[in-house]
N, CA and C of each residue as an Amber inpcrd file, in Angstrom:
protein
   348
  19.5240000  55.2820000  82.3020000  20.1180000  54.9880000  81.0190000
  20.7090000  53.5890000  81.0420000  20.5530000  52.6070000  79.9050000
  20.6690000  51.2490000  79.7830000  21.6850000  51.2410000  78.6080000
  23.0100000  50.6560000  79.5970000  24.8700000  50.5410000  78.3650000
  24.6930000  48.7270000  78.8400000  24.3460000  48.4240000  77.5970000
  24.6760000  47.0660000  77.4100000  25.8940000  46.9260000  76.8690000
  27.0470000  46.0110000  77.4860000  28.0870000  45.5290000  76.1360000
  27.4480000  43.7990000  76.0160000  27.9850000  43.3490000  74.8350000
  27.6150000  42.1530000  74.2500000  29.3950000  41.6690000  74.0280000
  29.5510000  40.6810000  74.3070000  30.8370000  39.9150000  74.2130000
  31.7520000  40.4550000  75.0220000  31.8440000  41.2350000  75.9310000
  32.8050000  42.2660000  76.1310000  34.4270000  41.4360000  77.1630000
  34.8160000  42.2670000  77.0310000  36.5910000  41.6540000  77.5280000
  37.4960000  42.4790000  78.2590000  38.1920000  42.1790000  78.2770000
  39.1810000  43.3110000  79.0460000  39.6730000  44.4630000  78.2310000
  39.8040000  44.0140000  76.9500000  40.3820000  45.5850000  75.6460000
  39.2920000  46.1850000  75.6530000  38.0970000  45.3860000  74.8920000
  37.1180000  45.9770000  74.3080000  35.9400000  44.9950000  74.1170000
  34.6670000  45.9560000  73.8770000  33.3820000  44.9140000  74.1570000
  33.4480000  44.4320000  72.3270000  32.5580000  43.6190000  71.7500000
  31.8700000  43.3780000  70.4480000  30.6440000  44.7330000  70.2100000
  29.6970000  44.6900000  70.9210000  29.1220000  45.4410000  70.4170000
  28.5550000  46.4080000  71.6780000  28.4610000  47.5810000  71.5160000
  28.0380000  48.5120000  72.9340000  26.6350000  49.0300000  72.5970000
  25.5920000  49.0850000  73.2330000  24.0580000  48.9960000  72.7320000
  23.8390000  50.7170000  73.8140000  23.3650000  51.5460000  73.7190000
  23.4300000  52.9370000  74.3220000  22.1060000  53.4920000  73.4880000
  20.7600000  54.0390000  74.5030000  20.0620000  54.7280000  74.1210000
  19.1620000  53.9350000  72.5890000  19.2000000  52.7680000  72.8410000
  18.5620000  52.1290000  71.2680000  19.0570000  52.5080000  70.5330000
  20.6400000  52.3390000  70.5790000  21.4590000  52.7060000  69.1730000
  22.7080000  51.4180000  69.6830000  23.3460000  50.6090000  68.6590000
  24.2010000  49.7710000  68.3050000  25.3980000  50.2650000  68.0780000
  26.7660000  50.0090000  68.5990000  27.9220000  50.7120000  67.8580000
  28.6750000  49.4900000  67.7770000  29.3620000  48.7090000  66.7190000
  29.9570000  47.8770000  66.0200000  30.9550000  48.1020000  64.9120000
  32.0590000  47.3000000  65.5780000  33.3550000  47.4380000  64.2710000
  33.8410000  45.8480000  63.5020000  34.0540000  45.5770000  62.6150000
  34.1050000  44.4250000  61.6310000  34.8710000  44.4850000  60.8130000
  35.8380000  43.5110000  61.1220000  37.3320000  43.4270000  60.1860000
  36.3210000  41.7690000  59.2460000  37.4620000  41.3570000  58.7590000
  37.0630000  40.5400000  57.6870000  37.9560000  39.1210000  59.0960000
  36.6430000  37.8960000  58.5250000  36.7590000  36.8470000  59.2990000
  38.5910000  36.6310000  59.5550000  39.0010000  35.8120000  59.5970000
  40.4080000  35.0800000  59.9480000  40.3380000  33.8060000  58.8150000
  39.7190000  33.5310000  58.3910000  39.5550000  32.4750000  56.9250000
  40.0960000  33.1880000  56.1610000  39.5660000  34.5620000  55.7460000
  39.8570000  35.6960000  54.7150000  40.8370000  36.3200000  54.5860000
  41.3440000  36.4030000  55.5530000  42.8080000  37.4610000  55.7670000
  43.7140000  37.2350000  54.7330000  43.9000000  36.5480000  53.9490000
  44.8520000  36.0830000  52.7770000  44.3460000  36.4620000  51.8740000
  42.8960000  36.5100000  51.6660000  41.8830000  37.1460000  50.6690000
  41.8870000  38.4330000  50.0880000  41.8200000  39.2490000  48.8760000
  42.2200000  40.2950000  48.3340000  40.6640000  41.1520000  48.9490000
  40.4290000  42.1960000  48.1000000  39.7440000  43.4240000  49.2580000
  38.3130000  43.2020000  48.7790000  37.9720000  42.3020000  47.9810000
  36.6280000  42.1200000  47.5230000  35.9470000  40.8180000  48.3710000
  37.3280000  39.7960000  48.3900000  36.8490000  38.5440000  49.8940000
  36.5290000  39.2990000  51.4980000  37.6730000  40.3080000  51.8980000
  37.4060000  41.0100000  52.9900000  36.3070000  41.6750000  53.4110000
  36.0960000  42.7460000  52.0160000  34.6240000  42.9680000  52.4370000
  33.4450000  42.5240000  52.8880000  33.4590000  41.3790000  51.8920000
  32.2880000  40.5480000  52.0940000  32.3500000  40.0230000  53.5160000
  33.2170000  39.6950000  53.7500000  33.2920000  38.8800000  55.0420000
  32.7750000  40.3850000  55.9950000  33.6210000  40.9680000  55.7970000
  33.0090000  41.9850000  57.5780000  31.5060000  42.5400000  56.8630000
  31.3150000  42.4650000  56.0740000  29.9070000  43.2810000  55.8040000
  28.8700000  42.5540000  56.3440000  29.2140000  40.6340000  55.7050000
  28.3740000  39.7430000  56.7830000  28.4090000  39.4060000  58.3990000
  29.5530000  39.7140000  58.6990000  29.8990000  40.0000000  59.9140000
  28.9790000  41.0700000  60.6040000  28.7150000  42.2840000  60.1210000
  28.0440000  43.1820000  60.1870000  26.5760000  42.7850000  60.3160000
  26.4170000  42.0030000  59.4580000  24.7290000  41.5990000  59.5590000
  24.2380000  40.3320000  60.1210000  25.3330000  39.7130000  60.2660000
  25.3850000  38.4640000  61.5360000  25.1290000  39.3590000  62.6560000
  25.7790000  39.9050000  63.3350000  25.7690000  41.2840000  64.6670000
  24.2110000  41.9330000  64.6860000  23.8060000  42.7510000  63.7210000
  22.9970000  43.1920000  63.4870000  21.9010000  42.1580000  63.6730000
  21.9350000  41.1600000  62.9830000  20.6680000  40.4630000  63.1810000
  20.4430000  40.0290000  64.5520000  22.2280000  39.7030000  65.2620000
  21.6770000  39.0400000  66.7310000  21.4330000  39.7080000  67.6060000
  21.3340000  41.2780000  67.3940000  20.8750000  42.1450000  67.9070000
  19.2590000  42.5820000  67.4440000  18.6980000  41.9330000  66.5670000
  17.2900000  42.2300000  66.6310000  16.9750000  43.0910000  65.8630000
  18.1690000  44.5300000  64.7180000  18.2860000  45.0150000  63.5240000
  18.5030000  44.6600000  62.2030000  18.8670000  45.2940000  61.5500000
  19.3630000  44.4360000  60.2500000  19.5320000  45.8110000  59.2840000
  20.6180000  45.7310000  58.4270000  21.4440000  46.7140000  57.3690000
  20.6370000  48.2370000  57.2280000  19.0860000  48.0360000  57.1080000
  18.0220000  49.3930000  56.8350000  18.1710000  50.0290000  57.4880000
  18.7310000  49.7020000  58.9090000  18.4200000  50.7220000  60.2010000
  20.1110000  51.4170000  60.3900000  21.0950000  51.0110000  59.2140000
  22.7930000  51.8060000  59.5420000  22.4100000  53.1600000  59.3770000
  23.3470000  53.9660000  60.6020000  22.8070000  55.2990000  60.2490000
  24.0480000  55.8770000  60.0600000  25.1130000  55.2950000  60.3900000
  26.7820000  55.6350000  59.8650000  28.0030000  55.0830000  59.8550000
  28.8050000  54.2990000  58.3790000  29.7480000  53.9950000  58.7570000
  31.0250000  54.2510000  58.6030000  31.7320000  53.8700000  59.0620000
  33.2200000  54.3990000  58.6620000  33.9180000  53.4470000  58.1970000
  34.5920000  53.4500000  57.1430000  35.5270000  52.4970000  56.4880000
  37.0160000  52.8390000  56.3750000  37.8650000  51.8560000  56.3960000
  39.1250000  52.4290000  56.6000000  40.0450000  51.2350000  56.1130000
  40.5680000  51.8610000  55.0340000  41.4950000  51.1230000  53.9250000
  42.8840000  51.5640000  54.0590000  43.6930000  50.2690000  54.4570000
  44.9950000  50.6110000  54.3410000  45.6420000  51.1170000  52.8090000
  44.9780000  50.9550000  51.8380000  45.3240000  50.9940000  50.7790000
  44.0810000  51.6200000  49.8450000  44.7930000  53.1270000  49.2660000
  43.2670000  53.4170000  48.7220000  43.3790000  53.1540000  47.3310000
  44.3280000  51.9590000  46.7270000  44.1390000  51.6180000  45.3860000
  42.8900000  50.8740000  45.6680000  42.4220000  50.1790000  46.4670000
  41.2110000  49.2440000  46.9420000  39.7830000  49.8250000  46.9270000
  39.3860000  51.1750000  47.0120000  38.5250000  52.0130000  47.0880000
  37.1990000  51.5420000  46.1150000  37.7920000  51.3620000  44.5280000
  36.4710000  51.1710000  43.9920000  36.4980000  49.4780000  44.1070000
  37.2410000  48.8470000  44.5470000  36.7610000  47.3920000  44.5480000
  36.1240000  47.1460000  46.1510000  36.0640000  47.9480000  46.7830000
  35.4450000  47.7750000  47.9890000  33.9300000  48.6020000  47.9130000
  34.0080000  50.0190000  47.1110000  32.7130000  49.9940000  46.1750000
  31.6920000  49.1020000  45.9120000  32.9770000  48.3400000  45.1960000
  31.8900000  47.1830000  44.6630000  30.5460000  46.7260000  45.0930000
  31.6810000  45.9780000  46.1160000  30.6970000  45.4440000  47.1500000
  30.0010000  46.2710000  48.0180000  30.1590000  46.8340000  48.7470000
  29.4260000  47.8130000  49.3670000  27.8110000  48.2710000  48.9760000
  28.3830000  48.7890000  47.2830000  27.2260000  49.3650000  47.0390000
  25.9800000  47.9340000  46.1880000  26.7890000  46.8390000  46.2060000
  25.9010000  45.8700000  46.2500000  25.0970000  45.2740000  47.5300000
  25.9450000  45.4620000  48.3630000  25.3760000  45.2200000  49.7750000
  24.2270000  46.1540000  50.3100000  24.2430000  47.1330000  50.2270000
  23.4810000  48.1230000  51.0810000  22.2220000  48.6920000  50.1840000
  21.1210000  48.5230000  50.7320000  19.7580000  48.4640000  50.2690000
  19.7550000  49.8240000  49.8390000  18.8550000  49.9930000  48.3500000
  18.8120000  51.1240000  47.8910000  17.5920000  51.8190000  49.2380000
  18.1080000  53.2080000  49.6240000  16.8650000  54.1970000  50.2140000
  17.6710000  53.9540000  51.7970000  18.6300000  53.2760000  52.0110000
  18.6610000  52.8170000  53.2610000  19.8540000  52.8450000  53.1220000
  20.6550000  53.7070000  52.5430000  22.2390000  54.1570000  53.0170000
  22.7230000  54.8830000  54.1100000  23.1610000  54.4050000  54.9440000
  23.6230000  55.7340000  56.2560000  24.7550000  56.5160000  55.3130000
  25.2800000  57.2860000  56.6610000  25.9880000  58.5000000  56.0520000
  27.7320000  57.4760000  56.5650000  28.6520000  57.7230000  55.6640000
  29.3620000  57.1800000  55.3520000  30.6130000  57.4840000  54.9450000
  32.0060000  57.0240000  55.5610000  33.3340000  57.9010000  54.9220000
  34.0430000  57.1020000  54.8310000  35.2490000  57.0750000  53.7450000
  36.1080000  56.1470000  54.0270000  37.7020000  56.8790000  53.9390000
  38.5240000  56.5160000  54.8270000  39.8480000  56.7580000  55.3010000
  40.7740000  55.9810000  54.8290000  41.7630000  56.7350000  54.3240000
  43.2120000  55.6680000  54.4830000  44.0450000  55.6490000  55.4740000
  44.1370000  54.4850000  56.0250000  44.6720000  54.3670000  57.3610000
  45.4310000  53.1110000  57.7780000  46.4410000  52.8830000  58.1750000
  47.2480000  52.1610000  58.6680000  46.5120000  51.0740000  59.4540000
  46.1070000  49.9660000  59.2520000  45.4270000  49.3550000  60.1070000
  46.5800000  48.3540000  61.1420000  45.8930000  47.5850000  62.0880000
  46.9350000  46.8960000  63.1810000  47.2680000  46.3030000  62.7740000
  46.9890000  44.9530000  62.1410000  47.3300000  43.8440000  61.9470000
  47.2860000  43.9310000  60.1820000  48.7620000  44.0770000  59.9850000
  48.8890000  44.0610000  58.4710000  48.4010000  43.3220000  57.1540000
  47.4500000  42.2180000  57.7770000  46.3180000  41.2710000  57.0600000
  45.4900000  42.0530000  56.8500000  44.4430000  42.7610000  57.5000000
  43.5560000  43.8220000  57.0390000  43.7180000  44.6140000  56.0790000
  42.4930000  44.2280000  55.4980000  42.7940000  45.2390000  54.0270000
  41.3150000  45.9030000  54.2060000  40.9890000  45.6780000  55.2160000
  39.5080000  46.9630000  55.5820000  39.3960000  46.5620000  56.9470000
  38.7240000  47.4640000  57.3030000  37.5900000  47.7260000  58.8280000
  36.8980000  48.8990000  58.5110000  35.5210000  48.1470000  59.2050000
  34.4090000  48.9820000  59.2620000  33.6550000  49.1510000  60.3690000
  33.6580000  50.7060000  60.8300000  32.9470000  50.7300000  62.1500000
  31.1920000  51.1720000  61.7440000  30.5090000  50.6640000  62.4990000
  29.0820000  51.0820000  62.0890000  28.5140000  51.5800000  63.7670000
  27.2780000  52.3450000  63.3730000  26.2870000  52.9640000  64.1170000
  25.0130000  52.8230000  63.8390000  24.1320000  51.7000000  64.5220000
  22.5040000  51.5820000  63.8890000  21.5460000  51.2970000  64.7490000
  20.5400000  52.0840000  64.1190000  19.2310000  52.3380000  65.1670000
  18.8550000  50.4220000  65.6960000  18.1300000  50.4870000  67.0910000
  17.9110000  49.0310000  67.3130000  15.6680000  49.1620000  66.5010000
């Protein structure tokens, strides 16, 4: 069995590659952090497909993500985007949480799971 990490560190790797499957989490850049929940998204969603691509996938192949909003007045404006982002026929399965995130700049994180 082949456990790649990609970037990895002493907390935690960037991305952990297991069995031809990808596991990746994506807050919104550090430009954005001042940015309301429609700049954030965007940012980790491309974040997401920056990763994805330098891994040799790309958005069709998500098979699950998790989203997690400190604030669920934010819900349909993170909608928004989302459901502009993600290719019709090619939605993974998907939840989103309200949850206290670390660093009180975050106004999302998103963990994903996708086939390589």
């Amino acid at each position: 069995m082949t456990l790649q990490r990609i970037d990895d560190g002493a907390r935690m790797s960037d991305v952990v590659i297991h069995h031809q499957t990808l596991y990746y989490t994506s807050v919104a850049a550090d430009a954005a952090l001042d940015e309301d929940i429609t700049a954030q998204t965007v940012s980790a969603l491309a974040a997401i497909a920056a990763m994805l691509a330098r891994c040799n996938t790309d958005k069709r192949r998500l098979l699950d993500a998790t989203i997690f909003l400190p604030n669920a007045a934010d819900f349909a404006a993170m909608n928004a985007v989302w459901d502009n982002w993600v290719e019709a026929g090619s939605a993974p399965v998907r939840c989103t949480v309200q949850a206290g995130l670390m660093n009180p700049r975050y106004k999302i994180e998103i963990k994903i799971i996708a086939a390589l």
